[in-house]
Coordinates of C-alpha atoms in Angstrom, one line a residue:
M291 CA 0.0 0.0 0.0
I292 CA 2.9 2.5 0.8
Y293 CA 4.5 1.9 -2.6
R294 CA 1.1 2.7 -4.2
R295 CA 0.7 5.9 -2.3
L296 CA 4.3 7.0 -3.1
S297 CA 3.8 6.2 -6.8
F298 CA 0.5 8.2 -7.0
F299 CA 2.2 11.0 -5.1
C300 CA 5.3 11.3 -7.3
A301 CA 3.1 11.0 -10.4
L302 CA 0.9 13.8 -9.0
L303 CA 4.1 16.2 -8.5
T304 CA 5.3 15.3 -12.1
G305 CA 1.9 16.4 -13.5
A306 CA 1.8 19.4 -11.4
L307 CA 5.3 20.4 -12.8
G308 CA 4.2 19.8 -16.2
A309 CA 1.0 21.8 -16.0
L310 CA 2.8 24.6 -14.0
T311 CA 5.1 25.0 -17.0
L312 CA 2.3 25.0 -19.7
I313 CA 0.5 27.9 -17.4
G314 CA 3.9 29.8 -17.5
W315 CA 4.2 29.7 -21.2
V316 CA 0.5 30.4 -21.9
S317 CA 0.5 33.2 -19.4
G318 CA 3.9 34.8 -20.4
K319 CA 5.4 34.0 -17.1
V320 CA 8.2 31.8 -18.2
I321 CA 9.7 31.8 -14.8
L322 CA 7.3 29.2 -13.8
A323 CA 9.0 26.8 -16.3
S324 CA 12.6 27.9 -15.1
V325 CA 12.6 28.3 -11.3
S326 CA 15.1 31.2 -11.9
Q327 CA 16.0 33.7 -14.5
A328 CA 19.4 32.3 -14.6
Y329 CA 18.1 28.8 -15.8
I330 CA 16.6 27.7 -19.1
P331 CA 13.0 27.1 -18.8
M332 CA 11.3 23.7 -19.5
A333 CA 10.0 23.3 -23.2
P334 CA 6.1 23.3 -23.8
S335 CA 6.6 19.8 -25.5
T336 CA 8.3 18.4 -22.6
A337 CA 5.6 19.7 -20.3
L338 CA 2.9 18.3 -22.4
A339 CA 4.8 14.8 -22.5
F340 CA 5.1 15.0 -18.5
T341 CA 1.4 15.7 -18.2
L342 CA 0.3 13.0 -20.6
L343 CA 2.8 10.3 -18.7
S344 CA 1.7 11.5 -15.5
L345 CA -1.9 11.0 -16.2
V346 CA -1.0 7.3 -17.3
L347 CA 0.6 6.6 -14.1
L348 CA -2.3 8.3 -12.1
M349 CA -5.0 6.5 -13.9
R350 CA -3.3 3.0 -13.9
E351 CA -5.2 1.7 -10.7
H352 CA -8.4 3.3 -11.6
S353 CA -11.4 1.3 -12.6
K354 CA -12.0 3.2 -15.8
F355 CA -8.3 2.8 -16.9
R356 CA -8.0 1.7 -20.5
R357 CA -4.7 0.0 -21.4
P358 CA -5.0 0.5 -25.1
V359 CA -5.4 4.3 -24.9
A360 CA -2.4 4.4 -22.4
E361 CA -0.2 2.5 -24.8
V362 CA -1.1 4.8 -27.6
V363 CA -0.1 7.8 -25.3
L364 CA 3.2 6.1 -24.6
V365 CA 3.8 5.3 -28.2
A366 CA 3.1 8.9 -29.1
V367 CA 5.5 10.3 -26.6
G368 CA 8.2 7.8 -27.7
I369 CA 7.7 9.0 -31.3
V370 CA 8.1 12.7 -30.4
A371 CA 11.1 11.8 -28.3
A372 CA 12.7 9.8 -31.2
G373 CA 11.8 12.5 -33.7
K374 CA 13.7 15.1 -31.6
L375 CA 16.7 12.8 -31.4
V376 CA 16.6 12.4 -35.2
E377 CA 16.5 16.5 -35.3
F378 CA 19.6 16.6 -33.1
L379 CA 21.5 14.0 -35.2
S380 CA 20.6 15.2 -38.7
G381 CA 20.1 19.0 -38.2
A382 CA 16.7 18.9 -39.7
S383 CA 13.5 20.3 -37.9
L384 CA 10.3 18.4 -37.8
G385 CA 8.4 21.2 -36.6
V386 CA 6.9 19.8 -33.3
D387 CA 8.4 22.5 -31.1
E388 CA 7.9 25.1 -33.7
W389 CA 4.1 24.4 -33.7
L390 CA 4.1 25.3 -29.7
V391 CA 6.4 28.2 -29.7
A392 CA 6.8 29.7 -33.1
D393 CA 9.2 32.6 -32.3
P394 CA 11.2 31.9 -29.1
V395 CA 13.8 33.9 -27.4
K396 CA 17.2 32.7 -27.0
F397 CA 19.0 31.6 -23.9
G398 CA 22.7 32.1 -24.5
T399 CA 23.5 30.3 -27.8
V400 CA 20.5 28.1 -27.7
R401 CA 16.5 28.8 -28.4
T402 CA 14.1 28.3 -25.6
G403 CA 11.0 26.3 -25.9
R404 CA 12.9 23.6 -27.6
M405 CA 13.4 20.0 -26.1
S406 CA 16.9 19.0 -25.2
P407 CA 18.3 15.8 -26.8
I408 CA 19.0 14.3 -23.4
T409 CA 15.4 15.1 -22.6
A410 CA 14.3 13.1 -25.7
L411 CA 16.5 10.2 -24.5
N412 CA 14.9 10.1 -21.1
F413 CA 11.4 10.3 -22.5
L414 CA 12.4 7.0 -24.6
L415 CA 13.5 5.5 -21.7
V416 CA 10.7 6.4 -19.2
S417 CA 8.2 5.6 -22.0
S418 CA 9.5 2.2 -22.1
A419 CA 9.6 1.8 -18.4
I420 CA 5.9 2.7 -18.2
F421 CA 5.0 0.4 -21.1
A422 CA 6.9 -2.4 -19.3
L423 CA 5.1 -1.6 -16.1
L424 CA 1.7 -2.3 -17.9
K425 CA 2.8 -5.7 -19.2
P426 CA 3.1 -8.4 -16.6
R427 CA 5.7 -10.3 -18.7
L428 CA 7.9 -7.1 -19.2
R429 CA 7.3 -5.7 -15.6
F430 CA 11.0 -6.7 -14.5
W431 CA 12.4 -4.2 -16.9
A432 CA 10.4 -1.1 -15.6
G433 CA 12.7 -0.7 -12.5
P434 CA 16.2 -0.7 -14.3
L435 CA 14.8 1.7 -17.0
A436 CA 13.5 4.1 -14.4
A437 CA 16.6 3.8 -12.5
A438 CA 18.7 4.8 -15.5
V439 CA 16.5 7.7 -16.1
A440 CA 17.1 8.8 -12.4
A441 CA 20.8 8.4 -12.6
I442 CA 21.0 10.6 -15.9
C443 CA 18.8 13.4 -14.3
G444 CA 20.4 13.2 -10.9
V445 CA 23.9 14.2 -12.7
V446 CA 21.9 17.2 -14.1
V447 CA 20.6 18.2 -10.8
L448 CA 24.0 18.0 -9.1
G449 CA 25.3 20.5 -11.9
Y450 CA 22.6 22.9 -10.9
L451 CA 23.4 22.2 -7.1
H452 CA 27.0 23.0 -7.7
G453 CA 26.3 26.2 -9.6
T454 CA 27.7 24.9 -13.0
P455 CA 24.6 23.6 -14.9
L456 CA 25.3 20.9 -17.5
L457 CA 25.7 22.1 -21.2
Y458 CA 25.1 25.6 -20.2
G459 CA 27.0 28.1 -22.8
G460 CA 27.3 25.4 -25.5
A461 CA 25.5 24.7 -28.7
I462 CA 23.4 21.9 -27.1
I463 CA 20.2 22.7 -25.6
P464 CA 20.7 21.9 -21.9
V465 CA 18.2 20.1 -19.6
A466 CA 16.1 22.4 -17.5
L467 CA 16.2 22.0 -13.6
P468 CA 12.3 21.6 -13.5
T469 CA 12.7 18.8 -16.2
A470 CA 15.4 17.0 -14.3
T471 CA 13.3 17.2 -11.2
A472 CA 10.3 15.9 -13.1
F473 CA 12.2 13.0 -14.5
I474 CA 13.5 12.0 -11.1
L475 CA 9.9 12.3 -9.7
M476 CA 8.4 10.1 -12.5
S477 CA 11.3 7.5 -12.1
A478 CA 10.6 7.3 -8.4
S479 CA 6.8 6.9 -9.3
V480 CA 7.7 3.9 -11.6
V481 CA 10.0 2.3 -9.2
A482 CA 7.3 2.5 -6.4
A483 CA 4.7 1.1 -8.9
V484 CA 7.0 -1.9 -9.4
G485 CA 7.4 -2.6 -5.9
A486 CA 9.7 -4.7 -3.9
E487 CA 9.2 -7.7 -6.4
C488 CA 11.7 -6.2 -8.8
W489 CA 15.0 -4.3 -8.9
P490 CA 16.1 -1.9 -7.4
L491 CA 13.7 -2.2 -4.3
R492 CA 14.1 -5.9 -4.1
S493 CA 17.8 -5.3 -3.1
W494 CA 16.6 -2.9 -0.4
M495 CA 13.9 -4.7 1.2
G496 CA 13.8 -7.6 3.7
D497 CA 15.6 -8.5 6.9
S498 CA 18.8 -9.8 5.4
T499 CA 22.1 -8.2 6.2
R500 CA 22.8 -7.2 2.7
A501 CA 19.6 -5.3 2.5
M502 CA 20.2 -3.6 5.8
L503 CA 23.6 -2.4 4.7
L504 CA 22.3 -1.1 1.4
R505 CA 19.6 0.9 3.1
W506 CA 22.2 2.6 5.6
F507 CA 25.4 2.8 3.5
L508 CA 24.2 3.8 -0.1
P509 CA 22.3 6.8 1.1
A510 CA 25.0 7.7 3.4
V511 CA 27.6 7.5 0.6
V512 CA 25.4 9.8 -1.7
L513 CA 24.7 12.2 1.3
V514 CA 28.3 12.5 2.0
A515 CA 29.3 13.1 -1.5
L516 CA 26.6 15.8 -1.9
A517 CA 27.3 17.4 1.4
E518 CA 31.2 17.5 0.8
G519 CA 30.7 19.0 -2.9
L520 CA 28.1 21.6 -1.7
L521 CA 30.3 22.5 1.2
R522 CA 33.3 23.1 -1.1
T523 CA 31.5 24.8 -4.0
R524 CA 28.6 26.9 -2.5
F525 CA 29.4 27.8 1.0
L526 CA 33.1 27.6 2.1
V527 CA 34.3 29.3 -1.2
D528 CA 31.7 32.1 -0.7
L529 CA 33.0 32.6 2.9
G530 CA 36.6 33.2 1.5
L531 CA 38.2 30.5 3.9
N532 CA 41.5 29.0 3.4
P533 CA 41.6 26.1 1.1
A534 CA 43.3 23.8 3.7
L535 CA 40.7 25.0 6.3
A536 CA 37.9 24.3 3.9
S537 CA 39.3 20.8 3.1
A538 CA 39.6 20.0 6.8
L539 CA 35.9 21.2 7.4
S540 CA 34.5 19.0 4.5
T541 CA 36.6 16.1 5.9
L542 CA 35.2 16.5 9.4
L543 CA 31.6 16.5 8.0
H544 CA 32.4 13.4 6.1
T545 CA 33.9 11.6 9.2
L546 CA 31.0 12.8 11.2
I547 CA 28.4 11.3 8.8
V548 CA 30.3 8.1 8.2
T549 CA 30.8 7.5 11.9
A550 CA 27.3 8.1 12.6
V551 CA 26.2 5.7 10.0
I552 CA 28.6 3.0 11.0
S553 CA 27.7 3.3 14.5
Q554 CA 23.9 2.8 13.7
V555 CA 24.8 -0.1 11.6
A556 CA 27.0 -1.6 14.2
R557 CA 24.3 -1.3 16.6
L558 CA 21.7 -3.0 14.5
L559 CA 24.0 -5.7 13.6
G560 CA 25.2 -6.2 17.1
R561 CA 21.6 -6.6 18.1
R562 CA 21.0 -9.2 15.4
I563 CA 24.1 -11.0 16.3
D564 CA 23.3 -11.1 19.8
Q565 CA 19.8 -12.3 19.3
A566 CA 21.2 -15.0 17.0
E567 CA 23.8 -15.9 19.5
S568 CA 21.0 -16.1 22.3
E569 CA 18.7 -18.3 20.1
R570 CA 21.6 -20.5 19.3
N571 CA 22.5 -20.8 22.9
E572 CA 19.0 -21.7 23.7
A573 CA 18.7 -24.3 20.9
Q574 CA 22.1 -25.9 22.0
D575 CA 20.6 -26.0 25.7
A576 CA 17.7 -27.6 24.4
L577 CA 19.6 -30.2 22.2
Q578 CA 21.8 -31.1 25.1
A579 CA 18.7 -31.6 27.3
L580 CA 17.2 -33.7 24.5
N581 CA 20.3 -35.7 24.2
R582 CA 20.1 -36.4 27.8
H583 CA 16.7 -37.7 27.7
L584 CA 16.8 -39.3 24.2
E585 CA 18.4 -42.6 25.4
Q586 CA 15.7 -42.9 28.0
R587 CA 13.0 -42.1 25.5
I588 CA 14.5 -44.6 23.0
I589 CA 14.5 -47.3 25.7
E590 CA 10.7 -46.5 26.7
R591 CA 9.6 -46.3 23.0
T592 CA 11.5 -49.8 22.3
Q593 CA 9.9 -51.4 25.2
E594 CA 6.4 -49.9 24.0
L595 CA 7.0 -51.1 20.4
S596 CA 8.2 -54.5 21.8
A597 CA 5.1 -54.9 23.9
K598 CA 2.8 -53.9 21.0
N599 CA 4.7 -56.4 18.6
Q600 CA 4.4 -59.1 21.1
Q601 CA 0.9 -58.5 21.6
M602 CA 0.3 -58.4 17.9
Q603 CA 2.1 -61.7 17.6
E604 CA 0.0 -63.3 20.3
E605 CA -3.1 -62.3 18.5
L606 CA -1.7 -63.6 15.2
T607 CA -0.7 -66.9 16.9
M608 CA -4.1 -67.2 18.4
A609 CA -5.7 -66.4 14.9
R610 CA -3.6 -69.2 13.5
E611 CA -4.7 -71.8 16.2
L612 CA -8.2 -70.9 15.5
Q613 CA -7.8 -71.0 11.8
L614 CA -6.0 -74.5 12.1
A615 CA -8.8 -75.6 14.5
L616 CA -11.2 -74.9 11.5
L617 CA -9.4 -77.7 9.5
P618 CA -10.3 -81.2 9.7
D619 CA -8.3 -83.1 12.5
R620 CA -9.5 -86.5 11.2
F621 CA -11.0 -87.7 8.0
P622 CA -14.2 -89.8 7.6
S623 CA -14.3 -93.5 6.9
I624 CA -16.4 -94.8 4.1
P625 CA -18.4 -96.5 5.0
R626 CA -18.8 -94.9 8.4
S627 CA -18.7 -98.3 10.4
A628 CA -15.5 -99.1 8.7
P629 CA -12.2 -98.5 10.7
A630 CA -9.8 -96.1 9.2
T631 CA -7.5 -98.7 7.7
E632 CA -10.4 -100.4 5.7
S633 CA -12.0 -97.3 4.5
A634 CA -12.9 -97.2 0.8
L635 CA -11.8 -93.7 0.4
R636 CA -8.5 -92.6 1.8
F637 CA -7.7 -88.9 2.3
F638 CA -4.4 -86.9 2.2
S639 CA -3.5 -83.3 3.0
L640 CA -0.7 -80.9 2.9
Y641 CA -1.1 -77.3 4.3
Q642 CA 1.6 -74.7 4.2
P643 CA 0.5 -71.1 4.7
A644 CA 2.8 -68.2 3.5
G645 CA 2.2 -66.0 6.7
V646 CA 1.1 -66.5 10.2
V647 CA -2.4 -66.8 8.9
S648 CA -3.7 -68.2 5.5
G649 CA -6.3 -67.6 2.9
D650 CA -6.5 -71.3 1.9
F651 CA -9.1 -73.6 3.6
F652 CA -10.3 -77.0 3.0
S653 CA -12.8 -79.4 4.5
V654 CA -13.8 -83.1 4.2
F655 CA -17.2 -84.3 5.5
P656 CA -19.5 -87.3 5.0
V657 CA -22.7 -86.8 2.9
S658 CA -24.0 -90.3 3.1
E659 CA -22.9 -93.7 4.1
T660 CA -20.8 -94.1 0.9
G661 CA -20.2 -90.6 -0.1
V662 CA -18.0 -87.7 1.1
G663 CA -17.8 -84.1 0.4
I664 CA -14.6 -82.3 -0.2
F665 CA -14.2 -78.3 -0.5
I666 CA -11.2 -76.4 -1.0
C667 CA -10.8 -72.6 -1.4
D668 CA -8.2 -69.8 -2.1
V669 CA -9.2 -66.3 -0.9
M670 CA -7.7 -63.3 -2.6
G671 CA -4.6 -62.0 -0.7
H672 CA -3.0 -63.2 2.5
G673 CA -3.2 -62.5 6.2
V674 CA -6.1 -61.6 8.4
R675 CA -8.6 -60.4 5.9
A676 CA -8.2 -63.6 3.8
A677 CA -8.5 -65.6 7.0
L678 CA -11.5 -63.9 8.0
V679 CA -13.4 -64.7 4.6
T680 CA -12.2 -68.4 4.9
S681 CA -14.2 -68.3 8.3
M682 CA -17.0 -67.1 6.4
L683 CA -16.8 -69.7 3.8
R684 CA -16.7 -72.3 6.4
A685 CA -19.9 -71.0 8.2
L686 CA -21.6 -71.0 5.0
L687 CA -20.6 -74.5 4.0
E688 CA -21.7 -76.0 7.3
Q689 CA -25.1 -74.1 6.8
H690 CA -25.9 -75.3 3.5
S691 CA -24.1 -78.7 3.1
E692 CA -26.5 -80.5 5.2
E693 CA -29.3 -79.2 2.8
E694 CA -28.0 -79.9 -0.4
P695 CA -25.8 -82.7 -1.6
D696 CA -25.4 -81.2 -5.2
P697 CA -22.0 -79.4 -5.5
G698 CA -23.4 -76.7 -8.2
I699 CA -26.3 -75.8 -5.9
L700 CA -24.2 -75.8 -2.8
L701 CA -21.6 -73.3 -4.3
T702 CA -24.5 -71.1 -5.9
K703 CA -25.8 -70.7 -2.3
M704 CA -22.4 -70.1 -0.7
N705 CA -21.7 -67.5 -3.3
H706 CA -25.1 -65.8 -2.7
G707 CA -24.2 -65.6 1.1
L708 CA -20.8 -64.4 0.6
H709 CA -21.6 -61.7 -1.7
S710 CA -24.1 -60.4 0.7
I711 CA -21.9 -60.3 3.7
L712 CA -19.1 -58.6 1.7
K713 CA -21.4 -56.0 0.3
Q714 CA -22.5 -55.1 3.6
A715 CA -18.9 -54.9 4.7
G716 CA -18.2 -52.5 1.9
T717 CA -15.4 -54.4 0.6
T718 CA -14.3 -56.2 -2.6
M719 CA -12.9 -59.6 -2.2
Y720 CA -13.4 -63.0 -3.7
A721 CA -12.5 -66.6 -3.4
T722 CA -11.9 -69.5 -5.9
G723 CA -13.0 -73.1 -5.0
V724 CA -13.9 -76.5 -5.9
M725 CA -16.7 -78.5 -4.2
L726 CA -16.5 -82.3 -4.9
I727 CA -18.7 -85.2 -3.7
A728 CA -17.1 -88.7 -4.1
D729 CA -19.2 -91.7 -3.8
A730 CA -17.4 -95.0 -3.4
A731 CA -20.3 -97.3 -4.1
R732 CA -21.4 -95.4 -7.4
S733 CA -17.6 -95.2 -8.4
E734 CA -18.4 -91.6 -9.4
V735 CA -17.6 -87.8 -8.4
L736 CA -19.7 -85.0 -8.7
Y737 CA -18.0 -81.6 -8.8
S738 CA -18.3 -77.9 -9.6
V739 CA -15.5 -75.3 -9.8
A740 CA -15.7 -71.6 -8.9
G741 CA -12.6 -70.1 -10.8
H742 CA -10.3 -72.6 -9.2
P743 CA -7.3 -74.5 -10.8
S744 CA -8.9 -77.8 -12.1
P745 CA -8.1 -81.0 -10.0
L746 CA -6.0 -83.7 -11.4
H747 CA -7.4 -87.2 -11.8
L748 CA -4.7 -89.9 -11.7
R749 CA -6.0 -93.0 -13.2
R750 CA -3.2 -95.3 -12.1
H751 CA -4.8 -98.4 -13.6
E752 CA -4.9 -96.8 -16.9
G753 CA -1.4 -94.9 -16.5
R754 CA -3.1 -91.6 -17.4
T755 CA -3.0 -88.1 -15.6
A756 CA -5.5 -85.4 -16.7
P757 CA -7.4 -82.6 -15.2
L758 CA -11.1 -83.0 -14.5
D759 CA -13.1 -81.7 -17.4
G760 CA -13.8 -77.9 -17.2
R761 CA -17.5 -78.1 -18.0
G762 CA -18.3 -77.6 -14.4
T763 CA -16.2 -74.4 -14.1
C764 CA -17.7 -71.0 -13.2
G765 CA -16.7 -67.7 -11.9
A766 CA -15.3 -67.0 -8.4
L767 CA -17.2 -66.7 -5.3
G768 CA -18.4 -63.5 -3.9
L769 CA -18.1 -61.3 -7.2
F770 CA -21.7 -61.5 -8.5
A771 CA -24.7 -62.5 -6.4
D772 CA -26.6 -64.0 -9.4
T773 CA -23.9 -66.6 -10.4
I774 CA -25.2 -70.2 -11.2
F775 CA -22.8 -72.9 -10.7
T776 CA -23.1 -76.2 -12.7
T777 CA -22.3 -79.7 -11.7
A778 CA -20.1 -82.1 -13.8
R779 CA -19.6 -85.9 -13.2
A780 CA -16.7 -88.3 -13.6
T781 CA -16.2 -91.8 -12.7
I782 CA -13.5 -93.2 -10.4
A783 CA -12.0 -96.7 -10.1
P784 CA -10.0 -98.5 -7.5
G785 CA -6.3 -96.8 -7.3
D786 CA -7.5 -93.7 -8.8
L787 CA -6.4 -90.4 -6.9
I788 CA -8.2 -87.0 -7.2
M789 CA -5.7 -84.3 -6.4
L790 CA -7.2 -80.8 -5.4
F791 CA -4.8 -77.9 -4.8
T792 CA -4.6 -74.1 -4.6
D793 CA -2.5 -71.9 -7.2
G794 CA 0.3 -71.4 -4.6
L795 CA 1.7 -74.9 -5.7
F796 CA 2.3 -74.0 -9.3
E797 CA 2.3 -70.2 -9.7
V798 CA 5.9 -69.8 -8.9
E799 CA 8.8 -68.1 -10.6
T800 CA 12.5 -68.5 -10.8
P801 CA 14.8 -65.5 -10.3
E802 CA 15.0 -65.2 -13.9
G803 CA 11.2 -64.8 -14.1
A804 CA 10.5 -68.4 -15.6
L805 CA 6.9 -69.5 -14.5
Y806 CA 6.0 -72.9 -13.3
S807 CA 2.7 -73.6 -14.9
H808 CA -0.4 -75.9 -14.3
E809 CA 1.0 -78.0 -17.3
D810 CA 4.3 -78.5 -15.7
L811 CA 2.6 -79.6 -12.5
Q812 CA 0.5 -82.2 -14.5
Q813 CA 3.7 -83.5 -16.0
A814 CA 5.5 -83.7 -12.7
V815 CA 2.5 -85.6 -11.2
H816 CA 2.3 -87.9 -14.2
E817 CA 6.0 -88.8 -13.8
R818 CA 5.4 -89.9 -10.2
L819 CA 1.9 -91.5 -10.9
N820 CA 2.5 -94.8 -9.1
L821 CA 4.2 -93.4 -6.0
P822 CA 2.6 -93.5 -2.8
T823 CA 0.3 -90.5 -2.3
N824 CA 2.2 -89.1 0.6
T825 CA 5.4 -89.5 -1.1
L826 CA 4.0 -87.9 -4.2
F827 CA 2.9 -84.8 -2.5
Q828 CA 6.3 -84.4 -0.8
E829 CA 8.3 -84.8 -4.1
I830 CA 6.1 -82.6 -6.0
L831 CA 6.5 -79.8 -3.2
S832 CA 10.3 -80.5 -3.3
E833 CA 10.3 -80.0 -7.1
V834 CA 8.4 -76.8 -7.1
Q835 CA 10.9 -75.4 -4.3
S836 CA 13.8 -76.5 -6.5
F837 CA 12.2 -74.9 -9.5
S838 CA 11.9 -71.5 -7.8
Q839 CA 15.3 -72.0 -5.9
R840 CA 13.5 -70.9 -2.7
Q841 CA 12.4 -72.7 0.4
D842 CA 9.5 -70.6 1.2
F843 CA 6.4 -69.9 -1.1
D844 CA 5.1 -66.5 -1.8
D845 CA 1.4 -67.9 -1.7
D846 CA -0.2 -70.3 0.5
V847 CA -0.1 -73.8 -0.5
C848 CA -2.8 -76.6 0.2
I849 CA -3.1 -79.9 -1.3
I850 CA -6.1 -82.6 -0.8
G851 CA -5.9 -86.0 -2.1
I852 CA -8.8 -88.5 -2.4
E853 CA -7.7 -92.1 -3.1
V854 CA -10.0 -94.9 -3.9
A855 CA -9.0 -97.8 -2.0
R856 CA -11.8 -100.2 -3.1
S857 CA -15.3 -100.1 -4.5
L858 CA -18.5 -100.6 -2.5
E859 CA -21.8 -102.1 -3.4
D860 CA -24.4 -99.3 -3.8
P861 CA -27.0 -99.8 -1.2
N862 CA -29.2 -97.6 -3.3
S863 CA -28.7 -99.0 -6.8
K864 CA -32.3 -99.7 -7.3
K865 CA -33.4 -96.1 -6.7
G866 CA -31.3 -94.4 -9.3
S867 CA -27.9 -92.7 -9.6
M868 CA -26.8 -89.9 -7.5
S869 CA -27.2 -87.4 -10.1
S870 CA -30.8 -87.7 -10.0
H871 CA -31.0 -85.9 -6.7
A872 CA -28.9 -82.9 -8.2
G873 CA -31.7 -80.5 -7.7
Q874 CA -31.1 -77.3 -9.8
G875 CA -27.5 -78.1 -10.6
T876 CA -26.8 -79.7 -14.0
A877 CA -24.9 -83.0 -13.7
L878 CA -22.5 -83.6 -16.7
D879 CA -21.4 -87.2 -17.3
L880 CA -17.6 -87.0 -17.9
A881 CA -16.9 -90.6 -17.6

């Protein structure tokens, strides 16, 4: 705000000098344009240019200001100034000054009422400065151009102050004292309008030591030079003092001013240094106090983190124990009354979580005297969230498995329930899975696949290994509520093995990025077709670890095996096959 007011005030004084000069020429009182009879007056063209430029500066902040009009005024003043320079260099007259003052009187050897070439040069510079002021991209140049004009006219004013005006008595029209004063005021107006964002005020402003030294020493140096020069040329000479005495007095004045400035600067700098030293000492004391308590704080923080980590580990261990408790602790016998060693279907499992808790889950449960259900799933992700979803799936399995023996319908109901739970929780998760029902009496399996890797069917009596047909495959569990899962059928014979597994068993990579695929797994299983099932599982796991060159898996690994030990007589053979009770699921015969 202060810069805006200063700019307005300097522009107003400039316009007043121009208007006063025009009044003097119109009224015949030319002294109004020259201050003294001994000085050349300001030319009318110069006064008119000052008036127009001051109006541009005064109206710049007004709401009715029109930039195109201001630019026309600036260009017009610049053209007139350039024309005067052409007149000076070529000796020809363009008639601008003659139109205003046709028959001027002479001041020494030059005519009055004519613009000085130095004045014309200054008008070119100051017009350019104001033009740059109006353009945001050129605003940076306004300050340096205005400072150049102030420096030129400062030399002119010094000549007047010392009693030897510049160019007086020569053939070149000198610059009038009011003209030089008006240029200094207009330059100050432009510099103030630019503000502290640009040079030269940018170097003066702020709390830095550099800015403070400039604010004190630069004015002091200028003041000392002016005072010493004026003292020598205007006062001591007029008093008729001895030159040696005059020199001593001027030196004394110079010394007093410099001493006063240095004393003030030293006081300010000393206060800043003392304040900085005090702040440094306070910071050092605080740092020492912090260091004294830092070790204790670290110990306390470490103990706190250790307690939290221990608590978290205990909770994760409990979660792992609870999850393991959800897995079957023993497998059913088929038929139910048979001892485990004489069961028609034998079961094998391998469970290796990648973390403390797992997203893999399986369950084996009887569905009839000769049939058993096997469910395996793999929840997206790892950790606690995945483990919670496996708990939901187990609850849904227990809820619906007693109602519906058909794998497709069972998965459809579980999917609908899981989708409803996840939707209420506002989270997006899913699980892949396989629901399979094996019946030793009917020598068949019914199964449905929910986006899960296809189980492998090892027909040992035929020497053949192949995945179960994919016609019973559909999307993952939990994504869409209206997904309908279908049921497929395959025959089994004594010695056959159905191998169910999660993708953590085969989706592994070598350090070079090679992938162990489902086909690689099938080939490895086929090569070990006749091995005992437990040995087969362990060797497959070792091969995958050897391929990845790692002992640990990035994903959870779960393998379930159903081996047909012997066939049973179907107690319900007269009532039709198992597929006749499939309900809404579609039984596909894949024998």
